[in-house]
């Protein structure tokens, strides 16, 4: 299972820039051009509108229901000859369009966001909440991925939401049908030119919507309200999926709620709703639980737990199985996840009882693929060949 597909070849698509037709090429989550550009107005668009809608659709799929009572994100389900297409750009474009952003000129190609930023003068080295962030832009319209910035922390790190993430390896349709909208955790430095491990690609630039975006404070007011937490869309205004904190009749903080905001009666503060995990059973504890939380819990690529914590046959370690992978722990190695094709290869080698032993790293990006380290070697997956290679120490 890959975090995001890197295609074998770059595809040429036609895109209209300003008034001059120019031939560009895109790859990564970039299928053929989509003629569904929606020209809307960016006036009164807030960062809370954008981040709230993105977070509310965490866990979404190419052909599943979205929070606007529709199916899919633009052409995510049908753009590949009637089958699912690589849809990271579809997702960001859908969030922007449904928040009132002018998305004219954007297509299902990740690189169209970079070109949009160049054309509208909104390409920046500084991250803002609600921005699109483009990865591995190689010039002339080439890009591998685009996500949406859902939070900018005080220390400059960012949190993002990505569509078309962690699909199963195979054809474009297979990957895109099995991938999801996920929150890229943990937060990572929002620095152009950096290569965050959680993404495995290089940040090329941040693109703001044309027409500008105002802060959430512009649509929410604490006037006349006591101190505490309030869900948007009621007494306070603002976005219904955002928790606003008031102090001294002034807005002091906002939190985008991935699973919606719960309004509580009386003097009890409103709060973000806990995530609802589809299916699964059992629970996690200790170091395995800490790792699961760090990865994003049920809304991460692992999904919900399908077993309780279980001891390994050798009596040394502990593990949990999840919908899309496992976390293994021993006192010597700590807790690490393993999933997808690398997990399949490790299983074929008899798990921890085999020649490699226990995992000693999470899956991470290397030149030409993805890798997990183990006590006695490593497994590297090549997305082009679909093969997993074993190296021993």
Coordinates of N, CA and C in Angstrom, one line a residue, residues 130-351:
X130 N -6.0 27.1 4.8 CA -6.8 27.0 3.6 C -6.1 27.0 2.3
X131 N -4.7 27.3 2.4 CA -3.9 27.2 1.2 C -3.8 25.8 0.6
X132 N -3.6 25.7 -0.7 CA -3.1 24.5 -1.3 C -1.6 24.4 -1.2
X133 N -1.1 23.3 -0.9 CA 0.4 23.1 -0.9 C 0.8 22.1 -1.9
X134 N 1.6 22.4 -2.8 CA 2.0 21.6 -3.9 C 3.4 21.0 -3.6
X135 N 3.5 19.7 -4.0 CA 4.7 18.9 -3.7 C 5.4 18.5 -5.0
X136 N 6.7 18.5 -5.0 CA 7.5 18.0 -6.2 C 7.1 18.7 -7.5
X137 N 7.0 20.0 -7.4 CA 6.7 20.7 -8.7 C 8.1 20.8 -9.4
X138 N 8.1 20.4 -10.7 CA 9.3 20.3 -11.4 C 9.4 21.4 -12.5
X139 N 8.5 22.3 -12.6 CA 8.5 23.3 -13.6 C 7.6 22.8 -14.8
X140 N 7.2 23.8 -15.6 CA 6.3 23.5 -16.8 C 5.1 22.7 -16.4
X141 N 4.6 22.8 -15.3 CA 3.3 22.2 -14.9 C 3.4 20.8 -14.3
X142 N 4.6 20.4 -14.0 CA 4.8 19.0 -13.4 C 4.7 19.1 -11.8
X143 N 3.9 18.2 -11.3 CA 3.7 18.1 -9.8 C 3.3 16.7 -9.4
X144 N 3.6 16.3 -8.2 CA 3.2 14.9 -7.8 C 2.0 14.9 -6.9
X145 N 1.8 16.0 -6.1 CA 0.7 15.9 -5.1 C 0.3 17.3 -4.7
X146 N -0.9 17.5 -4.3 CA -1.4 18.7 -3.7 C -2.3 18.4 -2.5
X147 N -2.1 19.1 -1.4 CA -2.9 18.9 -0.2 C -3.5 20.3 0.2
X148 N -4.3 20.3 1.3 CA -4.8 21.6 1.8 C -4.3 21.8 3.2
X149 N -3.8 23.0 3.5 CA -3.3 23.4 4.9 C -4.5 23.6 5.8
X150 N -4.6 22.7 6.8 CA -5.7 22.8 7.8 C -5.3 23.6 9.1
X151 N -4.0 23.7 9.3 CA -3.6 24.4 10.5 C -2.2 24.9 10.4
X152 N -1.9 26.1 10.8 CA -0.6 26.6 10.9 C -0.2 26.9 12.4
X153 N 0.7 26.2 12.9 CA 1.1 26.3 14.3 C 2.0 27.4 14.5
X154 N 2.1 27.8 15.8 CA 2.9 29.0 16.1 C 4.4 28.9 15.8
X155 N 4.9 27.6 15.8 CA 6.3 27.4 15.5 C 6.6 27.2 14.0
X156 N 5.6 27.4 13.2 CA 5.8 27.3 11.7 C 5.4 26.0 11.1
X157 N 5.2 25.0 12.0 CA 4.8 23.7 11.4 C 3.3 23.7 10.9
X158 N 3.0 22.9 10.0 CA 1.6 22.9 9.5 C 1.0 21.5 9.6
X159 N -0.3 21.5 9.5 CA -1.0 20.2 9.4 C -1.8 20.3 8.1
X160 N -1.9 19.2 7.4 CA -2.5 19.2 6.1 C -3.5 18.0 6.0
X161 N -4.5 18.1 5.0 CA -5.4 17.1 4.7 C -5.1 16.7 3.2
X162 N -4.9 15.4 2.9 CA -4.7 15.0 1.6 C -5.8 14.0 1.1
X163 N -6.2 14.3 -0.1 CA -7.1 13.3 -0.8 C -6.2 12.3 -1.5
X164 N -6.8 11.1 -1.8 CA -6.1 10.1 -2.6 C -4.9 9.6 -1.9
X165 N -5.0 9.2 -0.6 CA -3.8 8.8 0.2 C -4.0 7.4 0.6
X166 N -2.9 6.6 0.6 CA -2.8 5.3 1.1 C -3.7 4.3 0.4
X167 N -3.8 4.4 -0.9 CA -4.5 3.4 -1.7 C -3.6 2.1 -1.9
X168 N -4.3 1.1 -2.3 CA -3.5 -0.2 -2.5 C -2.8 -0.1 -3.9
X169 N -1.6 -0.7 -3.9 CA -0.8 -0.6 -5.1 C -1.5 -1.4 -6.3
X170 N -1.3 -1.0 -7.5 CA -1.9 -1.6 -8.6 C -2.1 -0.6 -9.7
X171 N -3.3 -0.7 -10.4 CA -3.6 0.2 -11.4 C -4.1 1.6 -10.8
X172 N -4.2 2.6 -11.6 CA -4.7 3.9 -11.2 C -6.1 3.7 -10.5
X173 N -6.9 2.9 -11.2 CA -8.3 2.7 -10.6 C -8.2 2.0 -9.3
X174 N -7.3 1.0 -9.2 CA -7.2 0.3 -7.9 C -6.8 1.1 -6.8
X175 N -5.7 1.9 -7.0 CA -5.2 2.8 -6.0 C -6.2 3.8 -5.6
X176 N -6.8 4.5 -6.6 CA -7.7 5.6 -6.3 C -9.0 5.1 -5.7
X177 N -9.5 3.9 -6.0 CA -10.7 3.3 -5.4 C -10.5 3.0 -3.9
X178 N -9.3 2.7 -3.5 CA -9.0 2.3 -2.1 C -8.3 3.3 -1.2
X179 N -8.1 4.5 -1.8 CA -7.4 5.6 -1.0 C -8.5 6.4 -0.3
X180 N -8.0 7.3 0.6 CA -8.9 8.1 1.4 C -8.4 9.5 1.5
X181 N -9.3 10.4 2.1 CA -8.9 11.7 2.6 C -8.3 11.4 4.0
X182 N -7.1 11.8 4.3 CA -6.5 11.6 5.6 C -5.8 12.9 6.1
X183 N -5.6 13.0 7.4 CA -4.9 14.1 8.0 C -3.4 13.6 8.1
X184 N -2.5 14.4 7.5 CA -1.1 14.1 7.5 C -0.5 14.4 8.8
X185 N -0.5 13.4 9.7 CA 0.1 13.6 11.1 C 1.4 12.9 11.2
X186 N 2.4 13.3 12.0 CA 2.3 14.5 12.8 C 2.5 15.8 12.0
X187 N 2.3 17.0 12.6 CA 2.6 18.2 11.9 C 4.1 18.3 11.5
X188 N 4.3 19.0 10.4 CA 5.6 19.1 9.8 C 6.0 20.5 9.4
X189 N 7.3 20.8 9.3 CA 7.7 22.2 9.0 C 7.1 22.7 7.7
X190 N 6.5 23.9 7.7 CA 5.9 24.4 6.5 C 7.0 25.3 5.7
X191 N 8.0 24.6 5.3 CA 9.1 25.3 4.7 C 9.3 24.9 3.2
X192 N 9.2 25.8 2.3 CA 9.4 25.5 0.9 C 10.8 24.9 0.7
X193 N 10.9 23.8 0.0 CA 12.2 23.1 -0.2 C 12.5 22.0 0.8
X194 N 11.7 21.9 1.9 CA 11.9 20.8 2.9 C 11.2 19.6 2.4
X195 N 11.6 18.4 3.0 CA 11.1 17.1 2.5 C 10.5 16.4 3.7
X196 N 9.3 16.8 4.2 CA 8.7 16.1 5.4 C 8.5 14.6 5.2
X197 N 9.0 13.9 6.2 CA 8.9 12.4 6.1 C 7.5 11.9 6.1
X198 N 6.6 12.6 6.7 CA 5.2 12.1 6.7 C 4.6 12.2 5.3
X199 N 5.1 13.0 4.5 CA 4.6 13.2 3.1 C 5.5 12.4 2.1
X200 N 6.8 12.4 2.3 CA 7.8 11.8 1.4 C 8.0 12.5 0.1
X201 N 7.7 13.8 0.1 CA 7.9 14.6 -1.1 C 8.3 16.0 -0.6
X202 N 8.8 16.8 -1.6 CA 9.3 18.1 -1.3 C 8.3 19.2 -1.5
X203 N 8.2 20.1 -0.5 CA 7.2 21.2 -0.6 C 7.7 22.2 -1.7
X204 N 6.9 22.5 -2.6 CA 7.2 23.4 -3.7 C 6.7 24.8 -3.5
X205 N 5.5 25.0 -2.9 CA 4.9 26.3 -2.7 C 3.5 26.2 -2.1
X206 N 3.1 27.3 -1.6 CA 1.7 27.5 -1.1 C 0.9 28.4 -2.0
X207 N -0.3 28.0 -2.2 CA -1.2 28.8 -3.2 C -2.4 29.2 -2.4
X208 N -2.7 30.4 -2.3 CA -3.9 30.9 -1.7 C -5.0 31.1 -2.8
X209 N -6.3 31.0 -2.4 CA -7.4 31.3 -3.3 C -7.3 32.7 -3.9
X210 N -7.7 32.8 -5.2 CA -7.7 34.1 -5.8 C -8.8 35.0 -5.1
X211 N -8.5 36.2 -4.8 CA -9.5 37.1 -4.1 C -9.3 37.1 -2.6
X212 N -8.4 36.3 -2.1 CA -8.0 36.3 -0.7 C -9.0 35.6 0.2
X213 N -8.5 35.3 1.4 CA -9.2 34.6 2.4 C -9.0 35.3 3.7
X214 N -10.1 35.5 4.4 CA -10.1 36.2 5.7 C -10.0 35.2 6.8
X215 N -9.5 35.6 8.0 CA -9.5 34.7 9.2 C -10.9 34.3 9.7
X216 N -10.9 33.3 10.4 CA -12.2 32.9 11.0 C -12.8 33.9 11.9
X217 N -12.0 34.7 12.5 CA -12.5 35.7 13.4 C -13.4 36.7 12.7
X218 N -13.3 36.9 11.4 CA -14.1 37.9 10.6 C -15.5 37.5 10.6
X219 N -15.9 36.2 10.7 CA -17.2 35.7 10.7 C -17.8 35.2 12.0
X220 N -17.0 35.3 13.0 CA -17.4 34.8 14.3 C -17.3 36.0 15.3
X221 N -18.3 36.1 16.2 CA -18.2 37.2 17.2 C -18.6 36.7 18.6
X222 N -17.8 37.1 19.6 CA -18.0 36.7 21.0 C -18.8 37.8 21.7
X223 N -19.2 38.8 21.0 CA -19.9 39.9 21.7 C -21.1 39.4 22.4
X224 N -21.2 39.8 23.7 CA -22.3 39.4 24.6 C -22.3 38.0 25.1
X225 N -21.2 37.2 24.8 CA -21.1 35.9 25.3 C -20.1 35.7 26.4
X226 N -20.4 34.8 27.3 CA -19.4 34.5 28.4 C -18.2 33.8 27.9
X227 N -17.3 33.6 28.8 CA -16.0 32.9 28.5 C -16.4 31.4 28.3
X228 N -15.7 30.8 27.3 CA -15.9 29.3 27.1 C -15.8 29.0 25.6
X229 N -16.2 27.7 25.3 CA -16.1 27.2 24.0 C -17.5 27.2 23.3
X230 N -17.6 27.6 22.1 CA -18.8 27.7 21.3 C -18.7 27.1 19.9
X231 N -19.6 26.2 19.5 CA -19.6 25.8 18.2 C -20.1 26.9 17.2
X232 N -19.5 27.0 16.1 CA -19.9 27.9 15.1 C -21.3 27.7 14.6
X233 N -21.9 28.7 13.9 CA -23.2 28.5 13.3 C -24.4 28.7 14.2
X234 N -24.1 29.1 15.5 CA -25.2 29.3 16.5 C -25.1 30.7 17.0
X235 N -24.9 30.9 18.3 CA -24.8 32.2 18.8 C -23.7 33.0 18.3
X236 N -22.6 32.3 18.0 CA -21.3 33.0 17.6 C -21.2 33.3 16.1
X237 N -21.9 32.6 15.3 CA -21.7 32.6 13.9 C -20.5 31.8 13.4
X238 N -19.9 32.0 12.3 CA -18.8 31.3 11.8 C -19.1 29.9 11.3
X239 N -18.1 29.1 11.2 CA -18.3 27.7 10.6 C -18.8 26.7 11.6
X240 N -19.7 25.9 11.2 CA -20.4 25.0 12.1 C -19.5 23.8 12.6
X241 N -18.4 23.6 11.8 CA -17.4 22.5 12.2 C -16.2 23.1 12.9
X242 N -16.3 24.3 13.4 CA -15.2 24.9 14.1 C -15.6 25.3 15.6
X243 N -14.7 25.0 16.5 CA -14.9 25.3 17.9 C -14.2 26.7 18.2
X244 N -15.0 27.7 18.6 CA -14.5 29.0 18.9 C -14.4 29.1 20.5
X245 N -13.3 29.7 20.9 CA -13.1 30.0 22.3 C -13.2 31.5 22.6
X246 N -14.0 31.9 23.5 CA -14.2 33.3 23.9 C -13.7 33.6 25.2
X247 N -13.1 34.7 25.4 CA -12.6 35.2 26.7 C -12.7 36.7 26.7
X248 N -13.4 37.3 27.7 CA -13.6 38.7 27.8 C -14.3 39.3 26.6
X249 N -15.3 38.5 26.1 CA -16.1 38.9 25.0 C -15.3 39.0 23.7
X250 N -14.1 38.4 23.6 CA -13.3 38.5 22.4 C -12.9 37.0 22.0
X251 N -12.8 36.8 20.7 CA -12.4 35.5 20.2 C -10.9 35.3 20.5
X252 N -10.5 34.2 21.2 CA -9.2 34.0 21.6 C -8.5 32.8 20.9
X253 N -9.3 31.8 20.4 CA -8.8 30.7 19.7 C -9.9 30.0 18.9
X254 N -9.4 29.2 17.8 CA -10.3 28.4 17.0 C -9.7 27.1 16.9
X255 N -10.6 26.1 16.8 CA -10.1 24.7 16.5 C -11.0 24.1 15.5
X256 N -10.5 23.6 14.4 CA -11.2 22.9 13.3 C -11.5 21.5 13.8
X257 N -12.8 21.1 13.8 CA -13.2 19.8 14.4 C -13.4 18.8 13.2
X258 N -12.5 17.8 13.2 CA -12.6 16.9 12.1 C -13.9 16.1 12.0
X259 N -14.5 15.9 13.2 CA -15.8 15.1 13.2 C -17.0 15.9 13.5
X260 N -16.8 17.2 13.4 CA -17.9 18.1 13.7 C -17.8 18.7 15.1
X261 N -18.6 19.7 15.4 CA -18.6 20.3 16.7 C -19.9 20.0 17.5
X262 N -19.8 19.6 18.7 CA -21.0 19.2 19.5 C -21.4 20.4 20.4
X263 N -22.6 20.8 20.3 CA -23.2 21.9 21.1 C -23.8 21.3 22.4
X264 N -23.2 21.8 23.5 CA -23.7 21.2 24.8 C -24.7 22.2 25.5
X265 N -25.6 21.7 26.3 CA -26.6 22.6 26.9 C -26.0 23.4 28.1
X266 N -26.7 24.4 28.5 CA -26.4 25.2 29.7 C -25.1 25.8 29.7
X267 N -24.4 25.6 30.8 CA -23.1 26.3 31.0 C -21.9 25.4 30.6
X268 N -22.2 24.2 30.1 CA -21.2 23.3 29.7 C -20.6 23.7 28.3
X269 N -19.3 23.8 28.3 CA -18.6 24.3 27.0 C -18.9 23.3 25.9
X270 N -19.1 23.9 24.7 CA -19.2 23.1 23.5 C -17.8 22.4 23.2
X271 N -17.8 21.4 22.4 CA -16.5 20.7 22.2 C -16.5 20.0 20.8
X272 N -15.3 19.7 20.3 CA -15.2 19.0 19.1 C -15.7 17.5 19.4
X273 N -16.5 17.0 18.5 CA -17.0 15.6 18.6 C -15.8 14.7 18.4
X274 N -15.8 13.5 19.2 CA -14.8 12.5 19.0 C -14.9 11.9 17.7
X275 N -13.8 11.4 17.1 CA -13.9 10.7 15.8 C -14.7 9.5 15.9
X276 N -15.5 9.2 14.8 CA -16.2 8.0 14.7 C -15.5 7.1 13.7
X277 N -15.1 5.9 14.2 CA -14.4 5.0 13.3 C -15.3 4.0 12.8
X278 N -15.3 3.8 11.5 CA -16.2 2.8 10.9 C -15.7 1.4 11.2
X279 N -16.6 0.5 11.7 CA -16.3 -0.9 11.9 C -15.2 -1.1 12.9
X280 N -14.6 -2.3 13.0 CA -13.5 -2.6 13.9 C -14.0 -2.9 15.3
X281 N -13.0 -3.4 16.1 CA -13.3 -3.8 17.4 C -12.0 -3.8 18.2
X282 N -12.0 -3.9 19.5 CA -10.8 -4.0 20.3 C -10.3 -2.6 20.6
X283 N -9.2 -2.5 21.3 CA -8.6 -1.3 21.7 C -7.1 -1.3 21.7
X284 N -6.5 -0.2 22.0 CA -5.1 -0.1 22.1 C -4.7 0.4 23.4
X285 N -3.4 0.2 23.8 CA -2.9 0.6 25.1 C -1.4 0.8 25.0
X286 N -0.9 1.5 26.0 CA 0.5 1.7 26.2 C 1.2 2.4 25.0
X287 N 2.4 1.9 24.7 CA 3.2 2.4 23.6 C 2.5 2.3 22.2
X288 N 1.8 1.2 22.1 CA 1.0 1.0 20.8 C 0.0 2.1 20.7
X289 N -0.7 2.4 21.7 CA -1.7 3.4 21.7 C -1.1 4.8 21.4
X290 N 0.1 5.0 22.0 CA 0.8 6.3 21.7 C 1.1 6.4 20.3
X291 N 1.6 5.4 19.7 CA 2.0 5.4 18.3 C 0.7 5.6 17.4
X292 N -0.4 4.9 17.8 CA -1.6 5.0 17.0 C -2.1 6.5 17.0
X293 N -2.1 7.1 18.2 CA -2.5 8.5 18.3 C -1.6 9.4 17.5
X294 N -0.3 9.2 17.5 CA 0.6 10.0 16.8 C 0.4 9.9 15.3
X295 N -0.1 8.8 14.8 CA -0.4 8.6 13.4 C -1.7 9.2 13.0
X296 N -2.6 9.5 13.9 CA -3.9 10.0 13.6 C -5.0 9.2 14.0
X297 N -4.8 8.1 14.7 CA -5.8 7.2 15.2 C -6.6 6.6 14.0
X298 N -8.0 6.5 14.2 CA -8.8 5.8 13.2 C -8.8 6.5 11.9
X299 N -8.5 7.8 11.9 CA -8.5 8.6 10.7 C -7.2 8.6 9.9
X300 N -6.3 7.8 10.5 CA -5.0 7.6 9.8 C -5.2 6.5 8.7
X301 N -4.1 6.3 8.0 CA -4.1 5.2 7.0 C -4.4 3.8 7.6
X302 N -4.1 3.7 8.9 CA -4.3 2.4 9.5 C -5.8 2.0 9.7
X303 N -6.7 3.0 9.8 CA -8.1 2.8 10.1 C -8.3 2.4 11.5
X304 N -9.4 1.7 11.7 CA -9.8 1.3 13.1 C -9.2 0.0 13.5
X305 N -9.0 -0.3 14.8 CA -8.4 -1.5 15.3 C -9.4 -2.7 15.0
X306 N -8.9 -3.8 14.6 CA -9.7 -5.0 14.4 C -9.4 -6.1 15.4
X307 N -8.4 -5.9 16.2 CA -8.1 -6.8 17.3 C -7.8 -6.0 18.6
X308 N -7.8 -6.6 19.7 CA -7.3 -6.0 20.9 C -5.8 -6.2 20.9
X309 N -5.1 -5.6 21.9 CA -3.6 -5.8 21.9 C -3.4 -7.3 22.3
X310 N -2.4 -7.9 21.5 CA -2.2 -9.3 21.6 C -0.7 -9.6 21.8
X311 N -0.3 -10.6 22.5 CA 1.1 -11.0 22.7 C 1.5 -11.8 21.5
X312 N 2.8 -11.6 21.1 CA 3.3 -12.4 19.9 C 3.7 -13.8 20.4
X313 N 3.7 -14.8 19.5 CA 4.0 -16.2 19.9 C 5.3 -16.4 20.7
X314 N 6.3 -15.5 20.4 CA 7.6 -15.7 21.1 C 7.6 -15.2 22.5
X315 N 6.5 -14.5 22.9 CA 6.4 -14.0 24.2 C 7.2 -12.7 24.4
X316 N 7.8 -12.1 23.4 CA 8.6 -10.9 23.5 C 7.8 -9.7 23.3
X317 N 7.0 -9.7 22.2 CA 6.4 -8.5 21.8 C 4.9 -8.4 22.0
X318 N 4.3 -7.3 21.6 CA 2.8 -7.1 21.6 C 2.4 -6.5 20.2
X319 N 1.2 -6.7 19.8 CA 0.8 -6.1 18.6 C -0.7 -5.8 18.5
X320 N -1.2 -4.9 17.7 CA -2.6 -4.7 17.3 C -2.7 -4.8 15.8
X321 N -3.7 -5.4 15.3 CA -4.0 -5.4 13.9 C -5.1 -4.3 13.7
X322 N -5.0 -3.5 12.6 CA -5.9 -2.5 12.2 C -6.5 -2.8 10.8
X323 N -7.4 -2.0 10.4 CA -8.1 -2.3 9.1 C -7.0 -2.3 7.9
X324 N -6.0 -1.5 8.1 CA -5.0 -1.4 6.9 C -3.6 -1.6 7.4
X325 N -3.4 -2.3 8.4 CA -2.0 -2.5 8.9 C -1.9 -3.0 10.3
X326 N -0.7 -2.9 10.9 CA -0.4 -3.4 12.2 C 0.6 -2.5 12.9
X327 N 0.6 -2.5 14.2 CA 1.6 -1.8 15.0 C 2.2 -2.9 15.9
X328 N 3.5 -3.1 15.9 CA 4.2 -4.1 16.7 C 5.1 -3.3 17.7
X329 N 5.3 -3.9 18.9 CA 6.1 -3.3 20.0 C 6.9 -4.4 20.7
X330 N 8.1 -4.1 21.0 CA 8.9 -4.9 22.0 C 9.6 -3.9 22.9
X331 N 10.0 -4.3 24.1 CA 10.8 -3.4 25.0 C 12.1 -2.9 24.3
X332 N 12.6 -3.7 23.5 CA 13.9 -3.4 22.8 C 13.8 -2.4 21.7
X333 N 12.7 -2.6 20.9 CA 12.5 -1.8 19.6 C 11.6 -0.6 19.7
X334 N 10.6 -0.7 20.7 CA 9.6 0.3 20.7 C 8.5 -0.1 19.7
X335 N 7.6 0.9 19.5 CA 6.4 0.6 18.7 C 6.5 1.2 17.3
X336 N 6.2 0.4 16.2 CA 6.3 0.8 14.9 C 5.2 0.2 14.0
X337 N 4.7 1.0 13.0 CA 3.7 0.5 12.1 C 4.3 -0.2 10.9
X338 N 3.5 -1.2 10.4 CA 3.9 -1.8 9.1 C 2.6 -2.1 8.4
X339 N 2.6 -1.8 7.1 CA 1.3 -1.9 6.3 C 1.6 -2.1 4.8
X340 N 0.5 -2.4 4.1 CA 0.6 -2.5 2.7 C 1.5 -3.7 2.2
X341 N 2.1 -3.4 1.0 CA 2.9 -4.4 0.4 C 4.1 -4.9 1.2
X342 N 4.7 -3.9 2.0 CA 5.8 -4.3 2.9 C 5.3 -5.3 4.0
X343 N 4.1 -5.0 4.5 CA 3.6 -5.9 5.5 C 3.3 -7.3 4.9
X344 N 2.8 -7.3 3.7 CA 2.6 -8.6 3.0 C 3.8 -9.4 2.9
X345 N 4.9 -8.7 2.5 CA 6.2 -9.4 2.3 C 6.7 -9.9 3.7
X346 N 6.6 -9.1 4.7 CA 7.0 -9.5 6.0 C 6.2 -10.7 6.5
X347 N 4.9 -10.7 6.2 CA 4.1 -11.9 6.6 C 4.6 -13.1 5.9
X348 N 4.9 -13.0 4.6 CA 5.4 -14.1 3.8 C 6.7 -14.7 4.4
X349 N 7.4 -13.8 5.1 CA 8.7 -14.2 5.7 C 8.5 -14.7 7.1
X350 N 7.2 -14.9 7.5 CA 6.9 -15.5 8.9 C 7.0 -14.4 10.0
X351 N 6.6 -13.2 9.6 CA 6.5 -12.1 10.6 C 7.7 -12.0 11.4

